[in-house]
CSV table of C-alpha atoms (C1' of nucleotides) in Angstrom, one decimal:
chain,number,residue,atom,x,y,z
A,152,UNK,CA,-73.0,-13.7,-62.7
A,153,UNK,CA,-71.1,-13.8,-59.5
A,154,UNK,CA,-71.1,-15.3,-56.8
A,155,UNK,CA,-71.3,-13.6,-53.5
A,156,UNK,CA,-68.0,-15.0,-52.8
A,157,UNK,CA,-66.6,-13.4,-56.2
A,158,UNK,CA,-68.3,-10.3,-55.4
A,159,UNK,CA,-66.5,-10.1,-52.3
A,160,UNK,CA,-63.1,-11.0,-53.9
A,161,UNK,CA,-63.4,-8.7,-56.8
A,162,UNK,CA,-64.3,-5.8,-54.4
A,163,UNK,CA,-62.5,-6.5,-51.5
A,164,UNK,CA,-65.7,-6.0,-49.8
A,165,UNK,CA,-66.1,-9.1,-47.0
A,166,UNK,CA,-69.4,-11.3,-47.5
A,167,UNK,CA,-71.2,-10.9,-44.3
A,168,UNK,CA,-70.4,-6.8,-45.1
A,169,UNK,CA,-72.2,-7.6,-48.7
A,170,UNK,CA,-75.3,-9.2,-46.9
A,171,UNK,CA,-75.4,-6.2,-44.3
A,172,UNK,CA,-75.8,-3.6,-46.8
A,173,UNK,CA,-78.3,-5.4,-48.7
A,174,UNK,CA,-80.3,-5.8,-45.4
A,175,UNK,CA,-80.1,-2.5,-44.9
A,176,UNK,CA,-81.1,-1.3,-47.8
A,177,UNK,CA,-77.8,0.2,-49.5
A,178,UNK,CA,-77.5,-2.7,-52.0
A,179,UNK,CA,-80.7,-3.8,-53.8
A,180,UNK,CA,-81.6,-7.7,-53.6
A,181,UNK,CA,-80.0,-9.6,-55.7
A,182,UNK,CA,-81.4,-12.2,-57.5
A,183,UNK,CA,-81.4,-15.7,-56.5
A,184,UNK,CA,-80.6,-19.4,-57.6
A,185,UNK,CA,-83.4,-22.2,-57.5
A,186,UNK,CA,-81.6,-23.0,-54.1
A,187,UNK,CA,-81.9,-19.2,-53.2
A,188,UNK,CA,-77.9,-18.3,-53.4
A,189,UNK,CA,-76.9,-15.0,-54.3
A,190,UNK,CA,-76.5,-14.0,-58.1
A,191,UNK,CA,-74.9,-10.5,-59.1
A,192,UNK,CA,-75.0,-9.0,-62.5
A,193,UNK,CA,-72.0,-6.5,-63.7
A,194,UNK,CA,-74.4,-3.5,-62.1
A,195,UNK,CA,-74.1,-4.5,-59.1
A,196,UNK,CA,-70.0,-5.2,-58.7
A,197,UNK,CA,-70.1,-1.9,-59.9
A,198,UNK,CA,-72.5,0.1,-57.1
A,199,UNK,CA,-71.1,-2.2,-55.1
A,200,UNK,CA,-67.2,-0.5,-55.9
A,201,UNK,CA,-69.3,2.6,-55.3
A,202,UNK,CA,-70.4,1.8,-51.6
A,203,UNK,CA,-66.8,0.6,-50.8
A,204,UNK,CA,-65.3,3.5,-52.4
A,205,UNK,CA,-67.6,6.3,-50.9
A,206,UNK,CA,-67.0,4.6,-47.5
A,207,UNK,CA,-63.1,4.9,-47.8
A,208,UNK,CA,-63.7,8.6,-48.2
A,209,UNK,CA,-65.5,8.3,-44.8
A,210,UNK,CA,-69.2,9.1,-46.4
A,211,UNK,CA,-71.7,7.8,-43.9
A,212,UNK,CA,-73.8,5.2,-45.2
A,213,UNK,CA,-77.1,7.2,-44.9
A,214,UNK,CA,-74.9,9.7,-47.3
A,215,UNK,CA,-74.5,6.6,-49.7
A,216,UNK,CA,-78.0,6.3,-49.7
A,217,UNK,CA,-78.4,9.6,-50.6
A,218,UNK,CA,-75.7,9.4,-53.0
A,219,UNK,CA,-77.1,6.3,-55.1
A,220,UNK,CA,-80.5,8.0,-54.5
A,221,UNK,CA,-79.3,10.8,-57.0
A,222,UNK,CA,-77.7,8.9,-59.1
A,223,UNK,CA,-81.1,7.1,-60.2
A,224,UNK,CA,-82.8,10.6,-60.4
A,225,UNK,CA,-80.4,12.5,-62.0
A,226,UNK,CA,-82.0,16.4,-62.4
A,227,UNK,CA,-80.5,18.3,-60.4
A,228,UNK,CA,-78.4,15.4,-58.9
A,229,UNK,CA,-75.0,18.1,-59.5
A,230,UNK,CA,-75.8,20.2,-57.2
A,231,UNK,CA,-76.9,17.6,-54.1
A,232,UNK,CA,-74.0,15.6,-54.8
A,233,UNK,CA,-71.7,18.5,-54.7
A,234,UNK,CA,-72.9,19.2,-52.0
A,235,UNK,CA,-72.8,16.2,-50.1
A,236,UNK,CA,-68.8,15.7,-51.4
A,237,UNK,CA,-68.2,19.2,-49.5
A,238,UNK,CA,-69.7,19.0,-46.4
A,239,UNK,CA,-67.8,15.6,-46.1
A,240,UNK,CA,-65.0,17.8,-47.0
A,241,UNK,CA,-65.4,20.0,-44.1
A,242,UNK,CA,-65.2,17.2,-42.0
A,243,UNK,CA,-62.6,15.7,-43.4
A,244,UNK,CA,-60.8,18.9,-42.8
A,245,UNK,CA,-61.8,19.3,-39.3
A,246,UNK,CA,-60.8,16.0,-38.4
A,247,UNK,CA,-57.0,16.6,-39.6
A,248,UNK,CA,-57.0,19.8,-37.6
A,249,UNK,CA,-58.1,18.3,-34.7
A,250,UNK,CA,-55.5,15.4,-35.3
A,251,UNK,CA,-53.2,17.9,-35.8
A,252,UNK,CA,-53.3,19.0,-32.3
A,253,UNK,CA,-53.1,15.7,-30.4
A,254,UNK,CA,-50.1,15.0,-32.7
A,255,UNK,CA,-48.3,17.6,-30.8
A,256,UNK,CA,-49.3,16.8,-27.7
A,257,UNK,CA,-48.5,13.8,-27.9
A,258,UNK,CA,-45.3,14.4,-29.7
A,259,UNK,CA,-44.4,16.7,-26.5
A,260,UNK,CA,-45.4,14.8,-23.8
A,261,UNK,CA,-43.8,11.3,-25.3
A,262,UNK,CA,-40.5,13.2,-25.9
A,263,UNK,CA,-40.7,14.5,-22.5
A,264,UNK,CA,-39.6,11.4,-20.7
A,265,UNK,CA,-36.4,10.7,-21.9
A,266,UNK,CA,-36.1,7.2,-20.5
A,267,UNK,CA,-33.3,7.5,-18.1
A,268,UNK,CA,-34.9,5.4,-15.2
A,269,UNK,CA,-36.5,8.3,-13.3
A,270,UNK,CA,-39.8,6.3,-12.8
A,271,UNK,CA,-41.8,8.1,-10.2
A,272,UNK,CA,-42.2,11.5,-12.3
A,273,UNK,CA,-43.6,9.9,-15.6
A,274,UNK,CA,-44.1,13.2,-17.7
A,275,UNK,CA,-46.7,10.8,-19.8
A,276,UNK,CA,-49.0,10.9,-16.9
A,277,UNK,CA,-48.3,14.1,-15.4
A,278,UNK,CA,-49.4,15.4,-18.6
A,279,UNK,CA,-52.3,13.0,-19.2
A,280,UNK,CA,-53.4,13.7,-15.4
A,281,UNK,CA,-52.7,17.6,-15.3
A,282,UNK,CA,-54.1,19.3,-18.5
A,283,UNK,CA,-52.5,22.6,-17.5
A,284,UNK,CA,-49.6,21.3,-19.2
A,285,UNK,CA,-51.1,20.9,-22.4
A,286,UNK,CA,-51.4,24.0,-24.0
A,287,UNK,CA,-54.2,23.3,-26.8
A,288,UNK,CA,-57.9,23.4,-25.4
A,289,UNK,CA,-59.7,20.7,-27.0
B,933,UNK,CA,-67.7,15.3,-1.2
B,934,UNK,CA,-69.1,15.5,-5.1
B,935,UNK,CA,-72.7,14.6,-6.5
B,936,UNK,CA,-72.5,12.9,-9.6
B,937,UNK,CA,-74.0,15.8,-11.1
B,938,UNK,CA,-71.5,18.4,-9.8
B,939,UNK,CA,-68.2,15.7,-11.3
B,940,UNK,CA,-70.3,16.0,-14.7
B,941,UNK,CA,-70.5,19.5,-14.1
B,942,UNK,CA,-66.6,19.9,-13.3
B,943,UNK,CA,-65.0,17.8,-16.0
B,944,UNK,CA,-67.6,18.2,-18.7
B,945,UNK,CA,-68.4,14.6,-18.8
B,946,UNK,CA,-71.4,13.1,-19.1
B,947,UNK,CA,-73.1,11.4,-15.8
B,948,UNK,CA,-74.3,8.1,-18.4
B,949,UNK,CA,-70.9,8.3,-18.8
B,950,UNK,CA,-69.5,8.3,-15.7
B,951,UNK,CA,-71.6,5.7,-14.7
B,952,UNK,CA,-70.6,3.6,-17.7
B,953,UNK,CA,-66.9,4.4,-16.9
B,954,UNK,CA,-67.6,2.8,-13.4
B,955,UNK,CA,-69.3,0.0,-14.8
B,956,UNK,CA,-66.5,-1.6,-17.1
B,957,UNK,CA,-63.9,-0.7,-14.2
B,958,UNK,CA,-62.0,2.2,-15.1
B,959,UNK,CA,-63.2,4.6,-12.4
B,960,UNK,CA,-63.4,2.5,-9.0
B,961,UNK,CA,-66.7,2.3,-7.4
B,962,UNK,CA,-67.9,5.4,-5.5
B,963,UNK,CA,-68.7,5.7,-2.2
B,964,UNK,CA,-72.5,5.6,-1.3
B,965,UNK,CA,-74.8,7.7,0.9
B,966,UNK,CA,-77.4,6.0,2.9
B,967,UNK,CA,-79.5,6.6,-0.2
B,968,UNK,CA,-77.1,5.1,-2.5
B,969,UNK,CA,-76.5,7.7,-4.3
B,970,UNK,CA,-72.8,8.2,-4.8
B,971,UNK,CA,-70.4,10.6,-3.8
B,972,UNK,CA,-66.5,11.2,-5.2
B,973,UNK,CA,-63.7,13.1,-3.6
B,974,UNK,CA,-60.9,15.0,-4.8
B,975,UNK,CA,-59.3,12.0,-5.9
B,976,UNK,CA,-62.2,11.1,-8.3
B,977,UNK,CA,-62.2,14.1,-10.0
B,978,UNK,CA,-59.1,13.6,-10.5
B,979,UNK,CA,-58.8,10.4,-12.0
B,980,UNK,CA,-61.9,11.3,-14.2
B,981,UNK,CA,-60.0,14.0,-15.4
B,982,UNK,CA,-57.2,12.0,-16.8
B,983,UNK,CA,-59.7,10.2,-18.3
B,984,UNK,CA,-60.9,12.5,-20.2
B,985,UNK,CA,-57.9,14.2,-21.4
B,986,UNK,CA,-56.6,10.7,-22.3
B,987,UNK,CA,-59.3,10.0,-24.5
B,988,UNK,CA,-59.4,13.4,-26.0
B,989,UNK,CA,-56.1,12.5,-27.1
B,990,UNK,CA,-57.8,9.3,-28.6
B,991,UNK,CA,-56.4,6.4,-26.3
B,992,UNK,CA,-58.6,3.8,-26.7
B,993,UNK,CA,-60.8,2.5,-23.1
B,994,UNK,CA,-57.7,-0.1,-22.7
B,995,UNK,CA,-55.2,1.6,-23.4
B,996,UNK,CA,-56.6,4.3,-20.5
B,997,UNK,CA,-56.4,1.0,-18.0
B,998,UNK,CA,-53.5,0.0,-18.7
B,999,UNK,CA,-52.2,3.9,-18.1
B,1000,UNK,CA,-54.0,3.6,-15.0
B,1001,UNK,CA,-52.8,0.6,-14.0
B,1002,UNK,CA,-49.3,2.1,-14.3
B,1003,UNK,CA,-50.1,4.9,-12.4
B,1004,UNK,CA,-50.4,2.8,-9.2
B,1005,UNK,CA,-47.6,0.8,-9.5
B,1006,UNK,CA,-45.4,3.6,-10.2
B,1007,UNK,CA,-41.9,1.0,-10.9
B,1008,UNK,CA,-41.0,1.2,-14.5
B,1009,UNK,CA,-43.9,2.9,-15.6
B,1010,UNK,CA,-42.7,5.4,-17.4
B,1011,UNK,CA,-41.0,3.0,-20.0
B,1012,UNK,CA,-44.6,1.3,-20.8
B,1013,UNK,CA,-46.4,4.7,-20.0
B,1014,UNK,CA,-43.8,6.5,-23.0
B,1015,UNK,CA,-44.6,3.6,-24.9
B,1016,UNK,CA,-47.7,3.7,-25.2
B,1017,UNK,CA,-48.3,7.5,-25.8
B,1018,UNK,CA,-45.7,6.7,-28.8
B,1019,UNK,CA,-48.2,3.8,-30.3
B,1020,UNK,CA,-50.6,6.5,-30.3
B,1021,UNK,CA,-48.9,9.2,-31.7
B,1022,UNK,CA,-48.1,7.1,-34.7
B,1023,UNK,CA,-52.0,6.0,-35.2
B,1024,UNK,CA,-53.1,9.3,-35.1
B,1025,UNK,CA,-49.9,10.0,-37.4
B,1026,UNK,CA,-51.0,7.6,-40.1
B,1027,UNK,CA,-54.8,8.4,-39.6
B,1028,UNK,CA,-53.5,12.7,-40.8
B,1029,UNK,CA,-51.9,10.9,-43.6
B,1030,UNK,CA,-55.0,8.7,-44.6
B,1031,UNK,CA,-57.3,12.0,-44.2
B,1032,UNK,CA,-54.5,14.4,-46.4
B,1033,UNK,CA,-55.4,11.9,-49.3
B,1034,UNK,CA,-59.1,11.7,-48.5
B,1035,UNK,CA,-59.0,15.1,-48.5
B,1036,UNK,CA,-57.3,16.1,-51.9
B,1037,UNK,CA,-59.8,13.5,-53.9
B,1038,UNK,CA,-62.2,14.9,-51.9
B,1039,UNK,CA,-61.3,18.5,-53.2
B,1040,UNK,CA,-60.8,17.7,-56.5
B,1041,UNK,CA,-64.3,15.8,-57.0
B,1042,UNK,CA,-65.8,18.6,-55.5
B,1043,UNK,CA,-64.7,21.3,-57.5
B,1044,UNK,CA,-64.7,19.5,-60.8
B,1045,UNK,CA,-68.3,20.0,-60.8
B,1046,UNK,CA,-69.1,23.6,-61.4
B,1047,UNK,CA,-72.4,23.9,-61.2
B,1048,UNK,CA,-73.7,25.1,-64.6
B,1049,UNK,CA,-76.3,22.8,-64.4
B,1050,UNK,CA,-75.1,20.1,-66.4
B,1051,UNK,CA,-76.4,17.8,-64.5
B,1052,UNK,CA,-76.2,14.2,-66.6
B,1053,UNK,CA,-72.5,14.0,-65.9
B,1054,UNK,CA,-71.8,14.2,-62.4
B,1055,UNK,CA,-68.4,14.3,-61.4
B,1056,UNK,CA,-68.8,14.0,-58.1
B,1057,UNK,CA,-70.9,10.7,-58.8
B,1058,UNK,CA,-68.5,9.5,-61.7
B,1059,UNK,CA,-65.3,10.0,-59.5
B,1060,UNK,CA,-66.9,8.0,-57.2
B,1061,UNK,CA,-68.2,4.9,-59.3
B,1062,UNK,CA,-65.2,5.2,-61.0
B,1063,UNK,CA,-61.7,4.6,-58.3
B,1064,UNK,CA,-60.1,4.7,-62.0
B,1065,UNK,CA,-59.9,8.5,-61.8
B,1066,UNK,CA,-58.7,8.7,-58.6
B,1067,UNK,CA,-54.9,9.2,-58.3
B,1068,UNK,CA,-54.3,7.3,-54.7
B,1069,UNK,CA,-55.2,3.5,-54.2
B,1070,UNK,CA,-57.0,3.2,-50.7
C,1202,DC,C1',-75.3,-40.3,-61.1
C,1203,DC,C1',-73.4,-40.1,-56.7
C,1204,DT,C1',-70.6,-38.5,-53.2
C,1205,DT,C1',-67.5,-34.8,-51.1
C,1206,DG,C1',-66.1,-30.7,-49.7
C,1207,DA,C1',-66.1,-26.1,-50.4
C,1208,DA,C1',-69.6,-22.1,-50.5
C,1209,DC,C1',-73.5,-20.5,-49.5
C,1210,DC,C1',-78.6,-19.4,-46.4
C,1211,DT,C1',-80.2,-17.3,-42.5
C,1212,DC,C1',-80.0,-16.2,-37.2
C,1213,DT,C1',-78.7,-14.3,-33.3
C,1214,DA,C1',-75.5,-12.3,-30.6
C,1215,DG,C1',-70.8,-9.2,-30.0
C,1216,DT,C1',-68.3,-5.2,-30.7
C,1217,DC,C1',-66.7,-0.5,-29.2
C,1218,DG,C1',-67.9,4.0,-26.7
C,1219,DC,C1',-71.3,5.7,-25.4
C,1220,DT,C1',-76.5,7.6,-25.1
C,1221,DA,C1',-81.2,8.0,-24.0
C,1222,DG,C1',-85.6,6.8,-21.5
C,1223,DA,C1',-88.3,4.2,-18.5
C,1224,DG,C1',-90.0,3.9,-13.6
C,1225,DA,C1',-88.6,4.2,-9.0
C,1226,DT,C1',-85.9,6.4,-4.9
C,1227,DA,C1',-83.2,10.4,-2.5
C,1228,DT,C1',-82.2,14.6,-1.4
C,1229,DT,C1',-82.8,19.7,-0.6
C,1230,DA,C1',-84.8,23.9,-0.4
C,1231,DT,C1',-88.8,26.1,1.0
D,728,DA,C1',-94.3,18.8,4.8
D,729,DT,C1',-93.8,19.5,-0.1
D,730,DA,C1',-92.3,20.2,-4.0
D,731,DA,C1',-89.2,20.1,-7.0
D,732,DT,C1',-84.8,18.6,-8.8
D,733,DA,C1',-81.7,14.4,-8.9
D,734,DT,C1',-79.9,10.1,-8.3
D,735,DC,C1',-80.7,5.5,-9.0
D,736,DT,C1',-80.5,0.6,-11.7
D,737,DC,C1',-81.9,-1.8,-15.9
D,738,DT,C1',-82.6,-1.8,-20.6
D,739,DA,C1',-82.4,-0.7,-25.4
D,740,DG,C1',-80.1,1.9,-29.2
D,741,DC,C1',-76.6,3.8,-32.2
D,742,DG,C1',-73.0,3.0,-36.6
D,743,DA,C1',-71.4,0.0,-39.1
D,744,DC,C1',-69.7,-4.1,-39.4
D,745,DT,C1',-67.8,-9.1,-37.6
D,746,DA,C1',-68.4,-13.8,-35.8
D,747,DG,C1',-70.2,-18.0,-35.0
D,748,DA,C1',-74.0,-21.8,-35.0
D,749,DG,C1',-76.4,-24.9,-37.7
D,750,DG,C1',-78.1,-26.2,-42.2
D,751,DT,C1',-78.5,-26.2,-47.4
D,752,DT,C1',-76.7,-25.8,-51.9
D,753,DC,C1',-73.4,-25.5,-55.8
D,754,DA,C1',-69.1,-28.0,-59.0
D,755,DA,C1',-66.1,-31.3,-59.2
D,756,DG,C1',-64.4,-35.7,-59.4
D,757,DG,C1',-64.9,-41.0,-59.7
DNA sequence: CCTTGAACCTCTAGTCGCTAGAGATATTAT
DNA sequence: ATAATATCTCTAGCGACTAGAGGTTCAAGG
């Protein structure tokens, strides 16, 4: 049996976050001691690890709820779980794409101004003001 | 003189967002008609365009405030503005890096389960549960 | 057994960057 | 003059936490 603090240390999820997950139903309510403190089993540890990993992969809390439900009713879960992962993959890929175009523009902007002291005509500021200087259309 | 609605149409920034920007001091308070409605000049249009562009590039509202201040006191602004852009660039690059590692893991996860009906042993779910299956350490 | 200090409890409110809705007023076109 | 549309302020909500106040419980040492 772990206290919430030990659980936090093991999973590197902060204590208030653990309580938050319980409050929104992502973690099922922990057992309590006589004095009302939470006690966790290895199962709770495992589940929190699952949640943490999925959050790191960018799954929303809602998606994680679905994944957990799938875990508990394993019939046909494979298709649905794979579908969720694929949706997530698409989201990540489109984010990457968008960020790469930002990267290009920022790189162009921040090297445009060489820093030789001509300050009235800052390339960064004028680039931001005038979207036409930008090749991409975001 | 534009109404807030025209401004919204031109810049593609939503009306409540424009009012929000004013409320947090990012846009200076617009002039008003007799009947208390906002009226904007070309200058306001330009500034909102600047803000929009900077937001699209991922600058925080706080950074944009700094950029605007720099714009209004143009001495030495070039260095500071370039520094802000470079910080932003570093942030974007590190986000890309992180997302790419997520992409790899998600791609691996979601192709692992071929979908031939073996449901008890879903690769997606077990990968999420067991971080050891993952090569990266996020 | 008792005390002390760390860890825990609940509850409320704050974060960021908006977005949505209610209910009232203003402008514009006919 | 009237009707339709646009705008106003204000409050509350989103997601996913995080921080703090004020009170209780646990574990270890004396």
